[in-house]
Short mmCIF file of C-alpha atoms in Angstrom, two decimals:
data_model
loop_
_atom_site.label_atom_id
_atom_site.label_comp_id
_atom_site.label_asym_id
_atom_site.label_seq_id
_atom_site.Cartn_x
_atom_site.Cartn_y
_atom_site.Cartn_z
CA UNK A 1 2.38 -4.01 -4.09
CA UNK A 2 5.92 -3.25 -3.55
CA UNK A 3 7.91 -2.34 -0.55
CA UNK A 4 9.26 0.93 -0.39
CA UNK A 5 11.87 0.36 1.68
CA UNK A 6 13.80 -2.56 -0.17
CA UNK A 7 13.53 -0.46 -3.04
CA UNK A 8 15.31 2.54 -1.20
CA UNK A 9 18.09 0.19 -0.46
CA UNK A 10 18.28 -1.16 -3.94
CA UNK A 11 18.36 2.52 -5.23
CA UNK A 12 21.46 2.97 -2.65
CA UNK A 13 23.17 -0.34 -3.61
CA UNK A 14 22.91 0.53 -7.22
CA UNK A 15 24.49 4.30 -6.75
CA UNK A 16 27.18 3.14 -4.93
CA UNK A 17 28.24 0.42 -7.36
CA UNK A 18 28.05 3.54 -10.07
CA UNK A 19 30.35 5.43 -8.04
CA UNK A 20 32.87 2.99 -7.04
CA UNK A 21 33.01 1.96 -10.72
CA UNK A 22 34.12 5.06 -11.15
CA UNK A 23 36.32 5.56 -8.65
CA UNK A 24 34.80 8.66 -6.74
CA UNK A 25 33.96 9.44 -3.07
CA UNK A 26 30.46 10.34 -2.05
CA UNK A 27 32.04 13.60 -1.05
CA UNK A 28 33.51 14.29 -5.03
CA UNK A 29 30.14 13.37 -5.95
CA UNK A 30 28.29 16.13 -3.88
CA UNK A 31 30.35 18.74 -4.82
CA UNK A 32 29.87 17.38 -8.56
CA UNK A 33 26.12 17.80 -8.14
CA UNK A 34 26.27 21.22 -6.05
CA UNK A 35 24.64 19.05 -3.06
CA UNK A 36 25.89 18.58 0.63
CA UNK A 37 27.77 15.27 1.38
CA UNK A 38 25.12 14.15 3.63
CA UNK A 39 22.46 14.21 1.17
CA UNK A 40 24.40 12.00 -0.82
CA UNK A 41 25.33 10.11 2.10
CA UNK A 42 21.22 9.50 3.06
CA UNK A 43 20.78 8.74 -0.36
CA UNK A 44 23.04 6.10 -0.45
CA UNK A 45 22.24 4.79 3.14
CA UNK A 46 18.90 4.02 1.91
CA UNK A 47 16.94 5.34 5.07
CA UNK A 48 15.45 8.31 3.41
CA UNK A 49 12.54 8.82 0.59
CA UNK A 50 14.97 9.76 -2.29
CA UNK A 51 14.27 13.41 -4.39
CA UNK A 52 13.95 12.55 -7.97
CA UNK A 53 15.58 15.87 -9.16
CA UNK A 54 18.89 14.65 -6.90
CA UNK A 55 18.81 11.10 -8.28
CA UNK A 56 18.58 12.32 -11.82
CA UNK A 57 21.68 14.84 -11.28
CA UNK A 58 23.64 12.13 -9.91
CA UNK A 59 22.72 9.56 -12.73
CA UNK A 60 23.65 12.64 -15.29
CA UNK A 61 27.30 13.20 -13.60
CA UNK A 62 27.66 9.19 -14.13
CA UNK A 63 26.79 9.39 -17.89
CA UNK A 64 24.72 6.28 -17.36
CA UNK A 65 22.94 5.08 -20.39
CA UNK A 66 19.28 5.74 -21.28
CA UNK A 67 18.01 2.38 -20.32
CA UNK A 68 19.51 2.14 -17.06
CA UNK A 69 18.38 5.74 -16.39
CA UNK A 70 14.83 4.85 -17.18
CA UNK A 71 15.14 1.81 -14.76
CA UNK A 72 16.54 3.73 -12.05
CA UNK A 73 14.59 6.48 -11.86
CA UNK A 74 11.88 3.52 -12.18
CA UNK A 75 13.47 2.40 -8.72
CA UNK A 76 13.61 5.76 -7.49
CA UNK A 77 9.87 6.58 -7.71
CA UNK A 78 8.58 3.05 -6.17
CA UNK A 79 11.13 4.08 -3.06
CA UNK A 80 8.77 7.67 -2.68
CA UNK A 81 5.18 5.46 -2.91
CA UNK A 82 3.60 5.46 0.71
CA UNK A 83 1.71 2.29 1.43
CA UNK A 84 -1.27 1.64 3.18
CA UNK A 85 0.66 1.21 6.47
CA UNK A 86 1.75 5.01 6.40
CA UNK A 87 -1.81 5.73 7.80
CA UNK A 88 -1.58 3.43 10.57
CA UNK A 89 1.99 4.45 11.65
CA UNK A 90 0.70 5.88 14.93
CA UNK A 91 -1.76 3.03 15.76
CA UNK A 92 0.75 0.15 14.66
CA UNK A 93 3.91 1.97 15.80
CA UNK A 94 7.09 2.11 13.42
CA UNK A 95 7.95 -1.59 14.16
CA UNK A 96 4.87 -2.61 13.02
CA UNK A 97 4.83 -0.33 10.10
CA UNK A 98 8.34 -1.34 9.40
CA UNK A 99 7.09 -5.15 8.65
CA UNK A 100 4.31 -4.20 7.20
CA UNK A 101 6.78 -2.14 4.21
CA UNK A 102 8.93 -5.28 3.91
CA UNK A 103 5.74 -7.62 3.49
CA UNK A 104 4.50 -5.62 0.53
CA UNK A 105 5.55 -7.67 -2.64
CA UNK A 106 7.28 -10.05 -1.06
CA UNK A 107 7.88 -13.21 -2.74
CA UNK A 108 8.81 -15.51 -0.43
CA UNK A 109 8.45 -14.73 3.64
CA UNK A 110 10.57 -17.14 6.42
CA UNK A 111 9.99 -16.15 9.81
CA UNK A 112 11.40 -17.76 13.27
CA UNK A 113 9.39 -17.08 16.30
CA UNK A 114 11.15 -17.46 19.77
CA UNK A 115 8.30 -16.52 22.12
CA UNK A 116 5.30 -15.24 20.42
CA UNK A 117 2.93 -17.13 18.03
CA UNK A 118 3.48 -15.72 14.39
CA UNK A 119 1.88 -12.04 13.88
CA UNK A 120 0.72 -12.83 10.14
CA UNK A 121 -1.52 -15.64 11.55
CA UNK A 122 -2.65 -14.26 14.68
CA UNK A 123 -6.37 -14.46 15.53
CA UNK A 124 -7.82 -10.90 17.18
CA UNK A 125 -8.23 -12.06 20.50
CA UNK A 126 -4.58 -13.21 20.75
CA UNK A 127 -3.29 -9.64 18.83
CA UNK A 128 -5.65 -7.83 21.67
CA UNK A 129 -3.79 -9.62 24.74
CA UNK A 130 -0.40 -8.64 23.09
CA UNK A 131 -0.96 -4.80 22.41
CA UNK A 132 -3.05 -4.17 25.74
CA UNK A 133 0.08 -6.22 27.33
CA UNK A 134 2.83 -4.10 25.34
CA UNK A 135 1.66 -0.60 24.64
CA UNK A 136 3.50 1.92 26.81
CA UNK A 137 1.74 3.19 30.22
CA UNK A 138 -0.46 6.28 29.40
CA UNK A 139 -0.88 5.59 25.49
CA UNK A 140 -3.89 6.35 24.17
CA UNK A 141 -4.06 4.89 20.85
CA UNK A 142 -7.09 3.11 19.25
CA UNK A 143 -7.15 -0.43 20.14
CA UNK A 144 -9.66 -0.97 17.42
CA UNK A 145 -7.49 0.94 14.90
CA UNK A 146 -4.54 -1.08 16.17
CA UNK A 147 -6.03 -4.19 15.33
CA UNK A 148 -7.40 -3.17 11.96
CA UNK A 149 -3.61 -2.57 11.23
CA UNK A 150 -2.89 -5.46 12.08
CA UNK A 151 -5.61 -6.85 10.01
CA UNK A 152 -4.23 -5.11 7.05
CA UNK A 153 -0.69 -6.80 7.46
CA UNK A 154 -2.20 -10.34 7.43
CA UNK A 155 -4.03 -9.15 4.05
CA UNK A 156 -0.69 -10.00 2.38
CA UNK A 157 -1.08 -13.97 2.71
CA UNK A 158 -4.53 -13.56 0.95
CA UNK A 159 -3.44 -11.90 -2.38
CA UNK A 160 -3.71 -14.07 -5.53
CA UNK A 161 0.14 -13.45 -6.22
CA UNK A 162 0.88 -13.19 -2.09
CA UNK A 163 4.03 -14.51 -1.23
CA UNK A 164 4.87 -18.41 0.31
CA UNK A 165 5.02 -18.32 3.71
CA UNK A 166 6.86 -20.49 6.26
CA UNK A 167 7.33 -20.11 9.98
CA UNK A 168 9.25 -21.95 12.55
CA UNK A 169 7.73 -21.48 16.07
CA UNK A 170 9.85 -22.39 19.10
CA UNK A 171 8.08 -24.35 21.23
CA UNK A 172 8.67 -22.19 23.66
CA UNK A 173 5.90 -19.80 21.97
CA UNK A 174 3.75 -22.69 22.39
CA UNK A 175 4.18 -23.59 26.06
CA UNK A 176 5.02 -20.29 27.62
CA UNK A 177 1.69 -18.63 27.24
CA UNK A 178 1.47 -15.20 26.14
CA UNK A 179 -1.82 -14.51 26.33
CA UNK A 180 -5.16 -16.00 28.17
CA UNK A 181 -4.93 -20.02 27.95
CA UNK A 182 -8.68 -19.87 26.10
CA UNK A 183 -7.02 -17.43 23.72
CA UNK A 184 -3.84 -19.73 22.93
CA UNK A 185 -6.01 -23.15 22.33
CA UNK A 186 -8.26 -20.79 20.21
CA UNK A 187 -5.26 -19.87 18.33
CA UNK A 188 -3.18 -23.04 17.92
CA UNK A 189 -6.50 -24.33 16.33
CA UNK A 190 -6.39 -21.51 14.13
CA UNK A 191 -2.73 -22.14 13.07
CA UNK A 192 -3.97 -25.85 12.69
CA UNK A 193 -6.68 -25.42 10.16
CA UNK A 194 -4.64 -22.78 8.29
CA UNK A 195 -1.47 -25.41 8.27
CA UNK A 196 -4.09 -27.47 6.29
CA UNK A 197 -6.30 -25.48 4.14
CA UNK A 198 -3.83 -23.14 2.98
CA UNK A 199 -1.22 -24.50 0.86
CA UNK A 200 1.29 -20.65 0.36
CA UNK A 201 1.41 -21.21 4.38
CA UNK A 202 3.97 -24.07 5.85
CA UNK A 203 3.74 -23.92 9.83
CA UNK A 204 6.85 -26.02 11.57
CA UNK A 205 7.68 -26.06 15.39
CA UNK A 206 11.14 -26.53 17.19
CA UNK A 207 10.94 -28.68 19.75
CA UNK A 208 12.97 -27.29 23.15
CA UNK A 209 14.83 -30.53 22.89
CA UNK A 210 15.89 -30.14 19.18
CA UNK A 211 19.29 -30.26 18.14
CA UNK A 212 20.49 -27.94 15.89
CA UNK A 213 23.12 -28.34 13.56
CA UNK A 214 26.56 -27.08 15.17
CA UNK A 215 24.31 -25.97 18.04
CA UNK A 216 23.49 -22.86 16.27
CA UNK A 217 21.21 -21.50 18.79
CA UNK A 218 19.53 -18.66 17.55
CA UNK A 219 18.99 -15.27 20.00
CA UNK A 220 16.26 -13.63 18.74
CA UNK A 221 13.09 -13.50 16.56
CA UNK A 222 14.05 -12.84 13.27
CA UNK A 223 12.58 -12.90 9.32
CA UNK A 224 14.00 -13.05 5.43
CA UNK A 225 12.25 -11.57 2.84
CA UNK A 226 12.78 -12.35 -0.88
CA UNK A 227 11.37 -10.45 -3.88
CA UNK A 228 10.23 -11.01 -7.45
CA UNK A 229 12.64 -8.76 -8.82
CA UNK A 230 16.23 -10.76 -8.45
CA UNK A 231 18.10 -7.63 -8.65
CA UNK A 232 16.49 -6.57 -5.52
CA UNK A 233 18.13 -7.08 -1.88
CA UNK A 234 17.24 -10.43 -0.07
CA UNK A 235 16.34 -9.02 3.40
CA UNK A 236 16.95 -10.13 6.91
CA UNK A 237 14.69 -8.41 9.45
CA UNK A 238 16.16 -8.92 13.18
CA UNK A 239 13.56 -8.63 15.93
CA UNK A 240 15.51 -7.15 18.96
CA UNK A 241 13.99 -6.45 22.60
CA UNK A 242 14.36 -2.56 21.72
CA UNK A 243 14.43 -2.18 17.68
CA UNK A 244 14.52 -4.04 14.40
CA UNK A 245 17.72 -4.46 12.21
CA UNK A 246 17.04 -4.43 8.76
CA UNK A 247 20.14 -6.14 6.92
CA UNK A 248 20.65 -5.80 3.09
CA UNK A 249 24.02 -6.79 3.16
CA UNK A 250 24.57 -9.91 1.48
CA UNK A 251 27.10 -11.46 4.28
CA UNK A 252 25.11 -10.56 7.09
CA UNK A 253 21.93 -11.58 5.47
CA UNK A 254 23.65 -15.13 4.60
CA UNK A 255 24.35 -15.74 7.98
CA UNK A 256 20.22 -15.80 8.75
CA UNK A 257 19.85 -17.56 5.68
CA UNK A 258 22.16 -20.31 6.81
CA UNK A 259 20.50 -20.08 10.67
CA UNK A 260 17.34 -20.25 9.34
CA UNK A 261 17.90 -23.74 7.43
CA UNK A 262 19.51 -25.13 10.49
CA UNK A 263 16.86 -24.31 12.45
CA UNK A 264 14.10 -26.05 9.41
CA UNK A 265 16.85 -29.14 9.59
CA UNK A 266 16.17 -29.63 13.33
CA UNK A 267 11.74 -28.60 13.19
CA UNK A 268 9.29 -30.98 13.01
CA UNK A 269 7.74 -32.14 9.63
CA UNK A 270 4.64 -29.61 8.89
CA UNK A 271 2.66 -32.60 9.20
CA UNK A 272 4.17 -33.44 12.74
CA UNK A 273 4.02 -29.42 13.69
CA UNK A 274 0.39 -29.39 12.90
CA UNK A 275 -0.34 -32.29 15.02
CA UNK A 276 1.53 -31.44 18.00
CA UNK A 277 -0.48 -28.15 18.06
CA UNK A 278 -3.98 -29.59 17.77
CA UNK A 279 -2.78 -31.71 20.63
CA UNK A 280 -1.15 -29.24 22.41
CA UNK A 281 -4.58 -26.89 22.15
CA UNK A 282 -6.68 -29.84 23.30
CA UNK A 283 -4.50 -30.39 26.37
CA UNK A 284 -4.85 -26.91 27.58
CA UNK A 285 -8.82 -27.04 26.87
CA UNK A 286 -8.57 -29.79 29.33
CA UNK A 287 -6.46 -28.21 31.80
CA UNK A 288 -9.11 -25.49 31.93
CA UNK A 289 -11.92 -27.89 32.08
CA UNK A 290 -10.36 -29.54 35.23
CA UNK A 291 -8.58 -26.64 36.92
#
């Protein structure tokens, strides 16, 4: 498993580094290899599937050594791969497909969830409630296929070489129900079981009254991803209302790594967090019973 998106970003960084090292502009490189400046810009932005012939021409122009040429062409081939999520793009939506891509091949995933319980640990009833609530009016996609796609994402945590996964769940996401109360109770029970039984998964709760160092209050949910190849960029993905930002610039990513560290300091310990979730699930069931 590998993330084609991350490999595209890695390839882009390597090509920019080569170009800057030789003191050329992207327009100069485009002229030298006989393509438009836009095609070189797209390659260096890492937002399109790379053309192997174009990559080879650029590397030839830069006269890179044979070993480096093989390495960069291997990265370019990885960047052309189509993950399983490509066949679910319509059902998942482009945002879910983006996260499936980032999760592929990750060695470590850290997540902060502000209003929802984490997608990689959701049970089907919770996921179904969110899909039905969030899908646009008039949408006709298959609910069964959408649920199948979410289950496909969750398999990343079950791989033998799967990532170490830690999530910090804001207490708001626990207390403000994003699904019917019985579903929330069931989902919290599931989180408790997972947290106790799966060593690679760590669950923390951030209390509403937590004191975060320097009052660094997060503005939205976000995720960070690390990969086995230390030369691949560390990625931060930021969940906004209408879109998702994927950041690979080291300065930008470090801001989120630092924010996560502050939230981690302020959150409950994993043991206390699981006790809290278990107690809250029981409290919900009592309320339902007495209601």
